[in-house]
Each structure stands twice: as C-alpha cells, then as structure tokens.
mmCIF file of C-alpha atoms in Angstrom:
data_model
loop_
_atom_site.group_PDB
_atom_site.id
_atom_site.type_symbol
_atom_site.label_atom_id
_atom_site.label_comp_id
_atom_site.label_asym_id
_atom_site.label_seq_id
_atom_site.Cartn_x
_atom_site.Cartn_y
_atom_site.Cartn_z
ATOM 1 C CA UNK A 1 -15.564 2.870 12.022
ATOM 2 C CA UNK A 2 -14.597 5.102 9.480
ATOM 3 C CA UNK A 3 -12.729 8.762 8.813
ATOM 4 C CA UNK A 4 -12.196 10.816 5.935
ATOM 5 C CA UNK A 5 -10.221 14.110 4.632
ATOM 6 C CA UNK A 6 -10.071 16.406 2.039
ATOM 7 C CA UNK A 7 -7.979 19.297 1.352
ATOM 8 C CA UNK A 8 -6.001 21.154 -1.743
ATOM 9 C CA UNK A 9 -2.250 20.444 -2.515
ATOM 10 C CA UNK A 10 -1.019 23.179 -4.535
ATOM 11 C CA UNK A 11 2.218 23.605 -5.905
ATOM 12 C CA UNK A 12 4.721 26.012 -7.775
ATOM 13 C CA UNK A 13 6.930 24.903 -9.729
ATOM 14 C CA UNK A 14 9.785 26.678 -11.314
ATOM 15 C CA UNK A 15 11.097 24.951 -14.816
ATOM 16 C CA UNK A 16 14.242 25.235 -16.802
ATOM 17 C CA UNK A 17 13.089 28.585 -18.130
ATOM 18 C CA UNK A 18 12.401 30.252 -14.661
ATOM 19 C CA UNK A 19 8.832 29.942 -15.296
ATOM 20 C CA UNK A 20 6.211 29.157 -12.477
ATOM 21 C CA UNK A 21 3.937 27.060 -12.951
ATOM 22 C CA UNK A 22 0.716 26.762 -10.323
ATOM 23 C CA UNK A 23 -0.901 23.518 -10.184
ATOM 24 C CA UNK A 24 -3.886 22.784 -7.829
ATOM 25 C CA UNK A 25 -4.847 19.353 -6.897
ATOM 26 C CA UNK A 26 -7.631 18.167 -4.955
ATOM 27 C CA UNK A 27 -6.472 15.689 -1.697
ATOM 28 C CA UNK A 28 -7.664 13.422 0.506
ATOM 29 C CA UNK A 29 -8.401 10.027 2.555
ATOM 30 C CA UNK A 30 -11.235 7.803 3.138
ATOM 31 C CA UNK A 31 -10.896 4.548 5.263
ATOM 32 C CA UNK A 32 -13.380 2.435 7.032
ATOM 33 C CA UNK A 33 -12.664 -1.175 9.042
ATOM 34 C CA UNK A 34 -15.518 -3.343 10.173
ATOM 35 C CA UNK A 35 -14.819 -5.806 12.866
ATOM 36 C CA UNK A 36 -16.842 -8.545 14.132
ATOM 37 C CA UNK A 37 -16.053 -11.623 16.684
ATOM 38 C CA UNK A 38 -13.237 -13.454 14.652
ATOM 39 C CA UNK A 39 -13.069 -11.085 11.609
ATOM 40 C CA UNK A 40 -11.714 -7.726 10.308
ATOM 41 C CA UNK A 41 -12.161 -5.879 7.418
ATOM 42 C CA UNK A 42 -10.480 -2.381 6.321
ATOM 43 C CA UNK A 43 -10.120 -0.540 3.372
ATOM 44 C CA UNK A 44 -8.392 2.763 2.689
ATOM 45 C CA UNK A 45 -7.794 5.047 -1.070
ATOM 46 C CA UNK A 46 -5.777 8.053 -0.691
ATOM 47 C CA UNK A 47 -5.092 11.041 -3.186
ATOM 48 C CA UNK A 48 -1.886 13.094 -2.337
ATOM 49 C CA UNK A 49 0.148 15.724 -4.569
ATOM 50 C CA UNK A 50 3.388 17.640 -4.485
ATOM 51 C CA UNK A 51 6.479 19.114 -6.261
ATOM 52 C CA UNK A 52 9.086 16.652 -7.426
ATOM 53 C CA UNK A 53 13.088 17.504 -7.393
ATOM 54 C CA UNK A 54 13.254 18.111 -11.277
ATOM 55 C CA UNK A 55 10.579 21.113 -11.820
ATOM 56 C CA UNK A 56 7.562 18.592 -12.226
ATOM 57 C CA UNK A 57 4.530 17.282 -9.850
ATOM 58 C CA UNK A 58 3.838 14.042 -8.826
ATOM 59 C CA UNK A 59 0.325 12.992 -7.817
ATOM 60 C CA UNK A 60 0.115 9.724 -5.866
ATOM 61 C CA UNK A 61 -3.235 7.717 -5.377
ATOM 62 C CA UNK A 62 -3.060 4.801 -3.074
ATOM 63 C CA UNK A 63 -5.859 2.323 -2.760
ATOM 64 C CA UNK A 64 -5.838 -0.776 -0.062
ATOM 65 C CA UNK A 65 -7.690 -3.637 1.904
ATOM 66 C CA UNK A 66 -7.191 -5.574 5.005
ATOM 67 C CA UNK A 67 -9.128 -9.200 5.891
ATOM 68 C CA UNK A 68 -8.414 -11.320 8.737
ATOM 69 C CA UNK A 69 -10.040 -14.132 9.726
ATOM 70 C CA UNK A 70 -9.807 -16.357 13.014
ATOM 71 C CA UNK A 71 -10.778 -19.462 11.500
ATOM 72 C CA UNK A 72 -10.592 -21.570 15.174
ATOM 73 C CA UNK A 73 -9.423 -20.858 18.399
ATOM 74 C CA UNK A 74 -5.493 -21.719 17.127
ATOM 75 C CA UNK A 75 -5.540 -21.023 12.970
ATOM 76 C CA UNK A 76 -5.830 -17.091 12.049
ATOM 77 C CA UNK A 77 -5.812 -16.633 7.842
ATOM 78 C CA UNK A 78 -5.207 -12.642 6.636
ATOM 79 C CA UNK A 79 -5.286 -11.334 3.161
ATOM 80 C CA UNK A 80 -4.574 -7.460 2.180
ATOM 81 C CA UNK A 81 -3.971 -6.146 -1.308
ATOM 82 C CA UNK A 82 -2.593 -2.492 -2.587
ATOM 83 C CA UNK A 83 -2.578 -0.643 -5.313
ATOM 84 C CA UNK A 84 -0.553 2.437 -5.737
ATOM 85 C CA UNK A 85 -0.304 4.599 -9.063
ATOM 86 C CA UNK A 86 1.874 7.928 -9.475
ATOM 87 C CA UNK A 87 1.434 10.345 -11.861
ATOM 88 C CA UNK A 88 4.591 12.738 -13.043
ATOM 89 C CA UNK A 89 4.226 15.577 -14.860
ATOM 90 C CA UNK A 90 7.893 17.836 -15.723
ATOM 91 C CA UNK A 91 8.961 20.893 -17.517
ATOM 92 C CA UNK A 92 12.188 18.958 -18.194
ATOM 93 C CA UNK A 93 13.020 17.141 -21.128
ATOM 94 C CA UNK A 94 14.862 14.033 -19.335
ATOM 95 C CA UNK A 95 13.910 9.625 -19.460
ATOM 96 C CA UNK A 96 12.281 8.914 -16.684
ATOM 97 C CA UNK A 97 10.357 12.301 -15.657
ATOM 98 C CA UNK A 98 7.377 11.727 -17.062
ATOM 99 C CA UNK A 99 4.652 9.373 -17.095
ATOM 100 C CA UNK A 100 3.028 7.265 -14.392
ATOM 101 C CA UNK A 101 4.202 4.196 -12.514
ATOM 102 C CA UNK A 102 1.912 1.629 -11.029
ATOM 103 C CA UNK A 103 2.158 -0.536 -8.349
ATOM 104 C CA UNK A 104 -0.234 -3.649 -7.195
ATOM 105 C CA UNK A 105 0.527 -6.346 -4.572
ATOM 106 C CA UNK A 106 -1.199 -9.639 -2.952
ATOM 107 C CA UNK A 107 0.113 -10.751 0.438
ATOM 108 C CA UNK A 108 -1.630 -13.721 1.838
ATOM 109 C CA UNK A 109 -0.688 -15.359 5.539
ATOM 110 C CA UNK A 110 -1.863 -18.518 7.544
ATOM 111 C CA UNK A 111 -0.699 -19.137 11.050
ATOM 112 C CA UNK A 112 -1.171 -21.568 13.698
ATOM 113 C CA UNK A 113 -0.743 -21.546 17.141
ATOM 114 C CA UNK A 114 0.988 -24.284 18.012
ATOM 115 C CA UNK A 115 1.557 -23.354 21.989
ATOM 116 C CA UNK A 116 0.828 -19.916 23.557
ATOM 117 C CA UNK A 117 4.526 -18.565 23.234
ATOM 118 C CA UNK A 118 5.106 -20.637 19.467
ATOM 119 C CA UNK A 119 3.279 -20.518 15.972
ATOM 120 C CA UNK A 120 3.894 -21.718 12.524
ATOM 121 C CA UNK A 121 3.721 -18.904 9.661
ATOM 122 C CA UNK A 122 3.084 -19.549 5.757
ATOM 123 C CA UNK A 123 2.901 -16.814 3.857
ATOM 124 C CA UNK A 124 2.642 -15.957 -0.094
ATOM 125 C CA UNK A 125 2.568 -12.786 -1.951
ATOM 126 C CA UNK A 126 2.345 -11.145 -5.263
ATOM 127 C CA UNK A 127 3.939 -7.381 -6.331
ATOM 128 C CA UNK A 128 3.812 -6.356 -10.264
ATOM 129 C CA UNK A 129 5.574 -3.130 -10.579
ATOM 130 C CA UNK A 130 4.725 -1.348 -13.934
ATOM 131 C CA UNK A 131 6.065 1.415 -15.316
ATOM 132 C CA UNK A 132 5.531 3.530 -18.380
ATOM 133 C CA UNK A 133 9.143 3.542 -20.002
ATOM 134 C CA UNK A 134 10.461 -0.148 -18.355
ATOM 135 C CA UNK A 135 9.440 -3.438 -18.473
ATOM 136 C CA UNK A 136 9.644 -5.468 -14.626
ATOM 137 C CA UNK A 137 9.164 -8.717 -14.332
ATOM 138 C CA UNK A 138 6.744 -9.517 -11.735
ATOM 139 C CA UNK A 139 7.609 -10.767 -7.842
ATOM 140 C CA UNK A 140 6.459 -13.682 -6.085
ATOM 141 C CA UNK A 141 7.401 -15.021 -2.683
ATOM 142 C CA UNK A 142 6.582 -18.176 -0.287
ATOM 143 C CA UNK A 143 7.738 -18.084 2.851
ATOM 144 C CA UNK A 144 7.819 -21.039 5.872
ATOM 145 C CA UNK A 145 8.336 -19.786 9.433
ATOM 146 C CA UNK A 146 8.039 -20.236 13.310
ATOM 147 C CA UNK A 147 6.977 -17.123 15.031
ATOM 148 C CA UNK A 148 7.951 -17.089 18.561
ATOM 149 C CA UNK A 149 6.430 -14.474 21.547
ATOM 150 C CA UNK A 150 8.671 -13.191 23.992
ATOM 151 C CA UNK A 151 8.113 -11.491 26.913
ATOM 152 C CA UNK A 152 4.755 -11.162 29.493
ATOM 153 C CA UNK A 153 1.461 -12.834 27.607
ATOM 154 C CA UNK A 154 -1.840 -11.096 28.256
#
C-alpha cells in the first residue's frame, strides 16, 4: 500500500521593516507499508512549510521507517528510526532564529508473551538532537517492563 501528496505552502511574511516577503515552497508526503504473514514494513518522508512567530519561515522535512517482526508465535521484535530536519529563515536579527535544527532517533523493542493477558517488554533507543548554534549531548534509554492487557481479548 502506498499514498502520496503534493501541494504549495506559501507564505507572507511581514519583517521588522513592514516589508512582505512571499516565499513559495513546494509540499508533500509519500508513504508506503508492505506487510506479509509475520512482518511489516513502512516508510514515510514529508516536506511541510510555514510562517514562524518572529517574521521568518520554517520548512520542516521529516523522514521515517517502521519494521516489525513476529519472530514465533510468543516473541514480536520492532525497529523504527526518524529523522527530522527544520530549516529557519528570519528577517530578524535575534540567537536562535536562524539556521536549521536536526533531529535523528533509533527505538528498538522485544516482547514476549508470556500468557495471553501478560508480556515482558525490553526496549532501547537512541535520539541525537543537533542544532546549529548549541551543542546537545546525545540520549540513550533501556527500559525493562511487563505489559499487561485488560479488558475483552479477541
């Protein structure tokens, strides 16, 4: 399965100086997911643009995956990444307005079914944040739980 769209995101922006500037940006979104018996796969990149709060525009791409995999009839293993990058552009002279920011995160997750109601969760990820005028230090997580289902089971 897959969809797409594209369109134009224009803006007008008034700066400091009442002047308008018209910016035009192409837009749009593309995703497809293939599934099989005991897998899925999806992937998605998006293009978006719009006016920002101090007289600038801010053009966001977003790019991301999905896998899952039933590995047996209890154990179930999913990975998805993302990567996300905006783009600022301002009239105003301030830290912070301009430039782009990027963002790009790993999540990785194992359960097991250890009744029908009961599982066991593990689950890792990743996030860097980086940004053009500030250093980050990047994230990582581990994480040890017990999911349990409530309500009717199908």
């Amino acid at each position: 399965k897959w969809s797409a769209n594209i369109g134009i995101s224009y803006a007008a922006v008034n700066d400091q100086f009442r002047a308008t500037r018209n910016i035009v940006y192409i837009s749009g979104n593309f995703s497809i997911c293939n599934s099989g018996l005991n897998r899925m796969i999806c992937g998605s990149v998006s293009r978006s643009a719009g006016p920002t709060a101090l007289g600038g525009i801010s053009a966001v791409t977003n790019a991301a995956f999905n896998f899952e995999q039933k590995l047996n009839l209890r154990d179930r293993f999913t990975l998805s990444g993302r990567y996300g990058r905006t783009d600022q552009s301002s009239n105003m002279v301030l830290v912070g307005t301009r430039g782009n920011n990027q963002i790009v995160g790993v999540l990785a997750n194992f359960s097991r079914d250890i009744s029908e109601r009961l599982s066991l969760v593990v689950t890792s990820s990743f996030t860097n944040i980086a940004e053009n005028e500030l250093r980050r230090a990047s994230n990582y997580s581990a994480m040890l739980g017990v999911k349990f289902r409530l309500g009717k089971l199908r």
